[in-house]
Amino acid sequence: MKGKILVTGGTGFIGSHTTVELQNAGYEVVIIDNLSNSNADVVDGIERITGIRPAFVEGDCTCIDTLHRLFKEHPGITGIINFAASKAVGESVQKPILYYRNNLNILLNLLDLMPVYGVRGFVFSSSCTVYGEPDQNPITEDAPTKQATSPYGATKQISENIIADVIRSGSPIKAILLRYFNPIGAHPTAEIGELPNGVPQNLVPFLTQTAIGIRPMLSVFGDDYNTPDGSCIRDFINVVDLAKAHVKALDRMLEDKSDKALEVFNIGTGEGLSVLQLIDAFERATGVKVPHKIVERREGDIEQIWADPKRANEVLGWHAEASIDDTMRSAWKWQQRLRERGIM
Ligand code: WQD
């Protein structure tokens, strides 16, 4: 056993896939999640994939007493991966206080308690949203961050700064910030995946719900951007690949492979794909047509962004491996599984 890791938000989309990869790599996992945007059944899915049931605490990381109890009941935690956060960009504009309160209190509580309980490594879920609209692509970690366009994005920038300040103050911890691009897909077994609440705001869940007939039509937000086909370009990263980056990041900190206390990595494929190309990829990979139409641009969208993942490739030894076709098939299989289970 490599060590005990606390995964906050571990029943969510990225947290559940990361728990699977941590267990596959020999780590013991304790999940804490308040189930505000996920379901306790996810723990069963993780167990079916790995044969190991992670410890699960239903609780809220904004409550420091809950965290004290958790660290006492699960002694010996050496690393934390912090997924627990509110993450809907549009909702954050409507409810900024909720977003700042949740996302920042969770972070502050965890950073506060790490030295108390001897936790050494911290992985933070950051986002390419910190770059705003890039001046050039692919974008490297050294590109300047820009004014956030939503409270959600602002919490990611502020969180990055808080972590840097805490480390600068001499806290005996190490941290790695992973800036995710657009995570999509599901575990190939379709035991776990993304479970959006209500009408999906993100492209791929909306696309798969349209393909299965829950939604009549996918709206493509704009075809008049300055891109080859006029639709926006993103770096779509398979969620299992993304999960594996977290294992590499923890290994690096806990095995003291670097003497740097704070590092930041882009986690993307290095390839930009347009919205229309993604729809094509889905249709090609699954043989299922997706009714779609072009509509107005969505306010606040970035025109094009994709990662330069060289630092993660070279320093972490991590590479995106899944093909876009396999990723699309995994998303489709997951959507079909939800139908079989009568969930959607
Ligand atoms: C992708 C592209 C849309 C829906 C957001 C957050 C980011 C990260 C991931 C995480 C855009 C287009 C979408 C639809 C469409 N946050 N689109 N029709 O906006 O790149 O990133 O999610 O939790 O921080 O900002 O992702 O999936 O919403 O959109 O045409 O119905 O698909 O315009 O170009 P985005 P997305």
mmCIF file of N, CA, C and O in Angstrom, residues 270-338:
data_model
loop_
_atom_site.group_PDB
_atom_site.id
_atom_site.type_symbol
_atom_site.label_atom_id
_atom_site.label_comp_id
_atom_site.label_asym_id
_atom_site.label_seq_id
_atom_site.Cartn_x
_atom_site.Cartn_y
_atom_site.Cartn_z
ATOM 1 N N GLY A 270 -3.117 18.541 -25.965
ATOM 2 C CA GLY A 270 -2.263 19.281 -26.895
ATOM 3 C C GLY A 270 -2.907 19.467 -28.258
ATOM 4 O O GLY A 270 -2.329 20.083 -29.144
ATOM 5 N N GLU A 271 -4.120 18.930 -28.439
ATOM 6 C CA GLU A 271 -4.826 19.059 -29.722
ATOM 7 C C GLU A 271 -6.096 19.865 -29.517
ATOM 8 O O GLU A 271 -6.880 19.570 -28.619
ATOM 9 N N GLY A 272 -6.302 20.832 -30.384
ATOM 10 C CA GLY A 272 -7.566 21.560 -30.355
ATOM 11 C C GLY A 272 -8.570 20.906 -31.293
ATOM 12 O O GLY A 272 -8.218 20.492 -32.400
ATOM 13 N N LEU A 273 -9.792 20.770 -30.826
ATOM 14 C CA LEU A 273 -10.864 20.190 -31.654
ATOM 15 C C LEU A 273 -12.035 21.166 -31.596
ATOM 16 O O LEU A 273 -12.373 21.665 -30.523
ATOM 17 N N SER A 274 -12.658 21.420 -32.732
ATOM 18 C CA SER A 274 -13.781 22.355 -32.713
ATOM 19 C C SER A 274 -15.041 21.630 -32.252
ATOM 20 O O SER A 274 -15.111 20.392 -32.246
ATOM 21 N N VAL A 275 -16.036 22.425 -31.899
ATOM 22 C CA VAL A 275 -17.319 21.846 -31.474
ATOM 23 C C VAL A 275 -17.893 20.982 -32.606
ATOM 24 O O VAL A 275 -18.352 19.849 -32.374
ATOM 25 N N LEU A 276 -17.818 21.491 -33.848
ATOM 26 C CA LEU A 276 -18.360 20.716 -34.979
ATOM 27 C C LEU A 276 -17.533 19.445 -35.224
ATOM 28 O O LEU A 276 -18.088 18.386 -35.537
ATOM 29 N N GLN A 277 -16.226 19.549 -35.040
ATOM 30 C CA GLN A 277 -15.385 18.339 -35.194
ATOM 31 C C GLN A 277 -15.704 17.307 -34.119
ATOM 32 O O GLN A 277 -15.658 16.099 -34.375
ATOM 33 N N LEU A 278 -16.037 17.783 -32.931
ATOM 34 C CA LEU A 278 -16.372 16.846 -31.857
ATOM 35 C C LEU A 278 -17.675 16.111 -32.171
ATOM 36 O O LEU A 278 -17.791 14.896 -31.938
ATOM 37 N N ILE A 279 -18.648 16.843 -32.713
ATOM 38 C CA ILE A 279 -19.910 16.195 -33.087
ATOM 39 C C ILE A 279 -19.639 15.135 -34.173
ATOM 40 O O ILE A 279 -20.135 14.008 -34.089
ATOM 41 N N ASP A 280 -18.809 15.497 -35.144
ATOM 42 C CA ASP A 280 -18.421 14.531 -36.188
ATOM 43 C C ASP A 280 -17.769 13.299 -35.579
ATOM 44 O O ASP A 280 -18.044 12.167 -35.978
ATOM 45 N N ALA A 281 -16.863 13.533 -34.642
ATOM 46 C CA ALA A 281 -16.142 12.420 -34.011
ATOM 47 C C ALA A 281 -17.125 11.487 -33.312
ATOM 48 O O ALA A 281 -17.006 10.258 -33.397
ATOM 49 N N PHE A 282 -18.113 12.077 -32.643
ATOM 50 C CA PHE A 282 -19.113 11.247 -31.949
ATOM 51 C C PHE A 282 -19.881 10.401 -32.961
ATOM 52 O O PHE A 282 -20.072 9.189 -32.763
ATOM 53 N N GLU A 283 -20.309 11.035 -34.043
ATOM 54 C CA GLU A 283 -21.110 10.313 -35.051
ATOM 55 C C GLU A 283 -20.286 9.201 -35.694
ATOM 56 O O GLU A 283 -20.768 8.094 -35.910
ATOM 57 N N ARG A 284 -19.015 9.494 -35.964
ATOM 58 C CA ARG A 284 -18.134 8.495 -36.588
ATOM 59 C C ARG A 284 -17.882 7.330 -35.626
ATOM 60 O O ARG A 284 -17.962 6.164 -35.998
ATOM 61 N N ALA A 285 -17.619 7.656 -34.364
ATOM 62 C CA ALA A 285 -17.215 6.617 -33.405
ATOM 63 C C ALA A 285 -18.383 5.723 -32.998
ATOM 64 O O ALA A 285 -18.185 4.546 -32.702
ATOM 65 N N THR A 286 -19.585 6.293 -32.969
ATOM 66 C CA THR A 286 -20.732 5.519 -32.455
ATOM 67 C C THR A 286 -21.708 5.118 -33.554
ATOM 68 O O THR A 286 -22.560 4.252 -33.337
ATOM 69 N N GLY A 287 -21.636 5.771 -34.707
ATOM 70 C CA GLY A 287 -22.619 5.519 -35.761
ATOM 71 C C GLY A 287 -23.979 6.122 -35.451
ATOM 72 O O GLY A 287 -24.968 5.829 -36.137
ATOM 73 N N VAL A 288 -24.046 6.968 -34.423
ATOM 74 C CA VAL A 288 -25.328 7.572 -34.027
ATOM 75 C C VAL A 288 -25.320 9.050 -34.439
ATOM 76 O O VAL A 288 -24.358 9.766 -34.173
ATOM 77 N N LYS A 289 -26.398 9.478 -35.089
ATOM 78 C CA LYS A 289 -26.488 10.870 -35.541
ATOM 79 C C LYS A 289 -26.925 11.791 -34.392
ATOM 80 O O LYS A 289 -27.742 11.397 -33.547
ATOM 81 N N VAL A 290 -26.385 12.993 -34.407
ATOM 82 C CA VAL A 290 -26.755 13.980 -33.393
ATOM 83 C C VAL A 290 -27.419 15.171 -34.087
ATOM 84 O O VAL A 290 -26.755 15.963 -34.745
ATOM 85 N N PRO A 291 -28.744 15.294 -33.979
ATOM 86 C CA PRO A 291 -29.391 16.461 -34.572
ATOM 87 C C PRO A 291 -28.833 17.729 -33.944
ATOM 88 O O PRO A 291 -28.769 17.821 -32.715
ATOM 89 N N HIS A 292 -28.373 18.642 -34.795
ATOM 90 C CA HIS A 292 -27.835 19.884 -34.229
ATOM 91 C C HIS A 292 -28.101 21.050 -35.163
ATOM 92 O O HIS A 292 -28.332 20.866 -36.352
ATOM 93 N N LYS A 293 -28.105 22.231 -34.565
ATOM 94 C CA LYS A 293 -28.305 23.452 -35.346
ATOM 95 C C LYS A 293 -27.378 24.536 -34.799
ATOM 96 O O LYS A 293 -26.990 24.494 -33.623
ATOM 97 N N ILE A 294 -27.059 25.481 -35.687
ATOM 98 C CA ILE A 294 -26.213 26.585 -35.262
ATOM 99 C C ILE A 294 -27.105 27.669 -34.667
ATOM 100 O O ILE A 294 -28.133 28.023 -35.249
ATOM 101 N N VAL A 295 -26.732 28.157 -33.495
ATOM 102 C CA VAL A 295 -27.467 29.282 -32.883
ATOM 103 C C VAL A 295 -26.460 30.390 -32.547
ATOM 104 O O VAL A 295 -25.270 30.270 -32.839
ATOM 105 N N GLU A 296 -26.961 31.429 -31.900
ATOM 106 C CA GLU A 296 -26.114 32.555 -31.485
ATOM 107 C C GLU A 296 -24.958 32.094 -30.602
ATOM 108 O O GLU A 296 -25.056 31.073 -29.917
ATOM 109 N N ARG A 297 -23.935 32.911 -30.575
ATOM 110 C CA ARG A 297 -22.829 32.665 -29.639
ATOM 111 C C ARG A 297 -23.343 32.663 -28.194
ATOM 112 O O ARG A 297 -24.325 33.345 -27.900
ATOM 113 N N ARG A 298 -22.682 31.922 -27.328
ATOM 114 C CA ARG A 298 -23.007 31.956 -25.897
ATOM 115 C C ARG A 298 -22.119 33.013 -25.240
ATOM 116 O O ARG A 298 -20.892 33.008 -25.450
ATOM 117 N N GLU A 299 -22.731 33.854 -24.440
ATOM 118 C CA GLU A 299 -21.972 34.940 -23.816
ATOM 119 C C GLU A 299 -20.850 34.389 -22.936
ATOM 120 O O GLU A 299 -21.061 33.423 -22.199
ATOM 121 N N GLY A 300 -19.709 35.012 -23.022
ATOM 122 C CA GLY A 300 -18.599 34.625 -22.140
ATOM 123 C C GLY A 300 -17.725 33.505 -22.677
ATOM 124 O O GLY A 300 -16.715 33.165 -22.060
ATOM 125 N N ASP A 301 -18.097 32.890 -23.814
ATOM 126 C CA ASP A 301 -17.284 31.780 -24.333
ATOM 127 C C ASP A 301 -15.948 32.274 -24.867
ATOM 128 O O ASP A 301 -15.869 33.322 -25.505
ATOM 129 N N ILE A 302 -14.934 31.472 -24.624
ATOM 130 C CA ILE A 302 -13.615 31.731 -25.202
ATOM 131 C C ILE A 302 -13.621 31.162 -26.616
ATOM 132 O O ILE A 302 -14.221 30.114 -26.862
ATOM 133 N N GLU A 303 -12.951 31.861 -27.533
ATOM 134 C CA GLU A 303 -12.980 31.408 -28.929
ATOM 135 C C GLU A 303 -12.210 30.096 -29.107
ATOM 136 O O GLU A 303 -12.732 29.119 -29.636
ATOM 137 N N GLN A 304 -10.975 30.105 -28.685
ATOM 138 C CA GLN A 304 -10.180 28.894 -28.874
ATOM 139 C C GLN A 304 -9.101 28.787 -27.810
ATOM 140 O O GLN A 304 -8.451 29.761 -27.467
ATOM 141 N N ILE A 305 -8.950 27.572 -27.310
ATOM 142 C CA ILE A 305 -7.881 27.327 -26.335
ATOM 143 C C ILE A 305 -7.513 25.852 -26.363
ATOM 144 O O ILE A 305 -8.388 24.995 -26.395
ATOM 145 N N TRP A 306 -6.236 25.590 -26.449
ATOM 146 C CA TRP A 306 -5.770 24.225 -26.234
ATOM 147 C C TRP A 306 -4.407 24.245 -25.558
ATOM 148 O O TRP A 306 -3.705 25.243 -25.606
ATOM 149 N N ALA A 307 -4.097 23.134 -24.923
ATOM 150 C CA ALA A 307 -2.951 23.081 -24.012
ATOM 151 C C ALA A 307 -1.656 22.798 -24.731
ATOM 152 O O ALA A 307 -1.625 22.047 -25.713
ATOM 153 N N ASP A 308 -0.580 23.347 -24.188
ATOM 154 C CA ASP A 308 0.742 22.783 -24.417
ATOM 155 C C ASP A 308 1.013 21.909 -23.193
ATOM 156 O O ASP A 308 1.265 22.440 -22.107
ATOM 157 N N PRO A 309 0.921 20.590 -23.332
ATOM 158 C CA PRO A 309 1.072 19.715 -22.157
ATOM 159 C C PRO A 309 2.510 19.221 -21.960
ATOM 160 O O PRO A 309 2.737 18.255 -21.231
ATOM 161 N N LYS A 310 3.469 19.907 -22.611
ATOM 162 C CA LYS A 310 4.855 19.413 -22.597
ATOM 163 C C LYS A 310 5.404 19.246 -21.180
ATOM 164 O O LYS A 310 6.087 18.277 -20.873
ATOM 165 N N ARG A 311 5.093 20.213 -20.309
ATOM 166 C CA ARG A 311 5.642 20.120 -18.954
ATOM 167 C C ARG A 311 5.109 18.872 -18.250
ATOM 168 O O ARG A 311 5.875 18.133 -17.622
ATOM 169 N N ALA A 312 3.814 18.625 -18.369
ATOM 170 C CA ALA A 312 3.248 17.411 -17.749
ATOM 171 C C ALA A 312 3.836 16.151 -18.392
ATOM 172 O O ALA A 312 4.116 15.164 -17.715
ATOM 173 N N ASN A 313 4.027 16.202 -19.713
ATOM 174 C CA ASN A 313 4.607 15.043 -20.410
ATOM 175 C C ASN A 313 6.012 14.755 -19.881
ATOM 176 O O ASN A 313 6.339 13.611 -19.559
ATOM 177 N N GLU A 314 6.812 15.807 -19.774
ATOM 178 C CA GLU A 314 8.228 15.593 -19.452
ATOM 179 C C GLU A 314 8.486 15.465 -17.953
ATOM 180 O O GLU A 314 9.253 14.616 -17.529
ATOM 181 N N VAL A 315 7.836 16.298 -17.178
ATOM 182 C CA VAL A 315 8.151 16.342 -15.742
ATOM 183 C C VAL A 315 7.344 15.285 -14.975
ATOM 184 O O VAL A 315 7.885 14.567 -14.141
ATOM 185 N N LEU A 316 6.055 15.187 -15.279
ATOM 186 C CA LEU A 316 5.217 14.191 -14.577
ATOM 187 C C LEU A 316 5.315 12.818 -15.237
ATOM 188 O O LEU A 316 4.947 11.811 -14.644
ATOM 189 N N GLY A 317 5.769 12.783 -16.481
ATOM 190 C CA GLY A 317 5.760 11.513 -17.217
ATOM 191 C C GLY A 317 4.341 11.087 -17.547
ATOM 192 O O GLY A 317 4.025 9.908 -17.660
ATOM 193 N N TRP A 318 3.473 12.071 -17.723
ATOM 194 C CA TRP A 318 2.063 11.795 -18.019
ATOM 195 C C TRP A 318 1.752 12.180 -19.465
ATOM 196 O O TRP A 318 2.215 13.222 -19.937
ATOM 197 N N HIS A 319 0.977 11.343 -20.143
ATOM 198 C CA HIS A 319 0.518 11.664 -21.496
ATOM 199 C C HIS A 319 -0.954 11.326 -21.622
ATOM 200 O O HIS A 319 -1.407 10.309 -21.089
ATOM 201 N N ALA A 320 -1.684 12.139 -22.353
ATOM 202 C CA ALA A 320 -3.049 11.762 -22.726
ATOM 203 C C ALA A 320 -2.940 10.596 -23.703
ATOM 204 O O ALA A 320 -2.167 10.655 -24.654
ATOM 205 N N GLU A 321 -3.690 9.536 -23.448
ATOM 206 C CA GLU A 321 -3.549 8.334 -24.276
ATOM 207 C C GLU A 321 -4.786 8.006 -25.088
ATOM 208 O O GLU A 321 -4.690 7.511 -26.201
ATOM 209 N N ALA A 322 -5.963 8.247 -24.537
ATOM 210 C CA ALA A 322 -7.200 7.803 -25.196
ATOM 211 C C ALA A 322 -7.413 8.553 -26.510
ATOM 212 O O ALA A 322 -7.138 9.748 -26.605
ATOM 213 N N SER A 323 -7.918 7.846 -27.515
ATOM 214 C CA SER A 323 -8.287 8.522 -28.766
ATOM 215 C C SER A 323 -9.635 9.210 -28.565
ATOM 216 O O SER A 323 -10.416 8.831 -27.682
ATOM 217 N N ILE A 324 -9.899 10.208 -29.383
ATOM 218 C CA ILE A 324 -11.183 10.895 -29.263
ATOM 219 C C ILE A 324 -12.333 9.918 -29.563
ATOM 220 O O ILE A 324 -13.393 9.983 -28.934
ATOM 221 N N ASP A 325 -12.106 8.965 -30.483
ATOM 222 C CA ASP A 325 -13.168 8.005 -30.797
ATOM 223 C C ASP A 325 -13.486 7.121 -29.581
ATOM 224 O O ASP A 325 -14.656 6.891 -29.254
ATOM 225 N N ASP A 326 -12.448 6.642 -28.919
ATOM 226 C CA ASP A 326 -12.683 5.819 -27.719
ATOM 227 C C ASP A 326 -13.386 6.642 -26.640
ATOM 228 O O ASP A 326 -14.274 6.149 -25.937
ATOM 229 N N THR A 327 -12.978 7.896 -26.525
ATOM 230 C CA THR A 327 -13.587 8.758 -25.511
ATOM 231 C C THR A 327 -15.075 8.972 -25.816
ATOM 232 O O THR A 327 -15.933 8.906 -24.924
ATOM 233 N N MET A 328 -15.379 9.199 -27.084
ATOM 234 C CA MET A 328 -16.783 9.391 -27.480
ATOM 235 C C MET A 328 -17.593 8.115 -27.230
ATOM 236 O O MET A 328 -18.730 8.167 -26.764
ATOM 237 N N ARG A 329 -16.989 6.974 -27.538
ATOM 238 C CA ARG A 329 -17.700 5.703 -27.281
ATOM 239 C C ARG A 329 -17.956 5.509 -25.789
ATOM 240 O O ARG A 329 -19.002 5.012 -25.389
ATOM 241 N N SER A 330 -16.994 5.926 -24.963
ATOM 242 C CA SER A 330 -17.190 5.765 -23.510
ATOM 243 C C SER A 330 -18.327 6.663 -23.021
ATOM 244 O O SER A 330 -19.130 6.257 -22.175
ATOM 245 N N ALA A 331 -18.402 7.874 -23.571
ATOM 246 C CA ALA A 331 -19.482 8.794 -23.166
ATOM 247 C C ALA A 331 -20.841 8.227 -23.578
ATOM 248 O O ALA A 331 -21.830 8.320 -22.838
ATOM 249 N N TRP A 332 -20.860 7.609 -24.756
ATOM 250 C CA TRP A 332 -22.117 7.052 -25.278
ATOM 251 C C TRP A 332 -22.553 5.818 -24.465
ATOM 252 O O TRP A 332 -23.712 5.649 -24.109
ATOM 253 N N LYS A 333 -21.564 4.974 -24.157
ATOM 254 C CA LYS A 333 -21.864 3.770 -23.370
ATOM 255 C C LYS A 333 -22.430 4.166 -21.998
ATOM 256 O O LYS A 333 -23.363 3.540 -21.485
ATOM 257 N N TRP A 334 -21.861 5.212 -21.416
ATOM 258 C CA TRP A 334 -22.327 5.696 -20.118
ATOM 259 C C TRP A 334 -23.765 6.219 -20.226
ATOM 260 O O TRP A 334 -24.615 5.919 -19.388
ATOM 261 N N GLN A 335 -24.052 6.981 -21.274
ATOM 262 C CA GLN A 335 -25.411 7.497 -21.472
ATOM 263 C C GLN A 335 -26.406 6.337 -21.615
ATOM 264 O O GLN A 335 -27.502 6.362 -21.046
ATOM 265 N N GLN A 336 -25.988 5.306 -22.345
ATOM 266 C CA GLN A 336 -26.868 4.135 -22.516
ATOM 267 C C GLN A 336 -27.069 3.395 -21.186
ATOM 268 O O GLN A 336 -28.151 2.895 -20.899
ATOM 269 N N ARG A 337 -25.992 3.355 -20.382
ATOM 270 C CA ARG A 337 -26.091 2.688 -19.081
ATOM 271 C C ARG A 337 -27.073 3.426 -18.169
ATOM 272 O O ARG A 337 -27.849 2.810 -17.435
ATOM 273 N N LEU A 338 -27.055 4.751 -18.235
ATOM 274 C CA LEU A 338 -28.007 5.533 -17.440
ATOM 275 C C LEU A 338 -29.437 5.187 -17.846
ATOM 276 O O LEU A 338 -30.335 5.102 -17.008
#
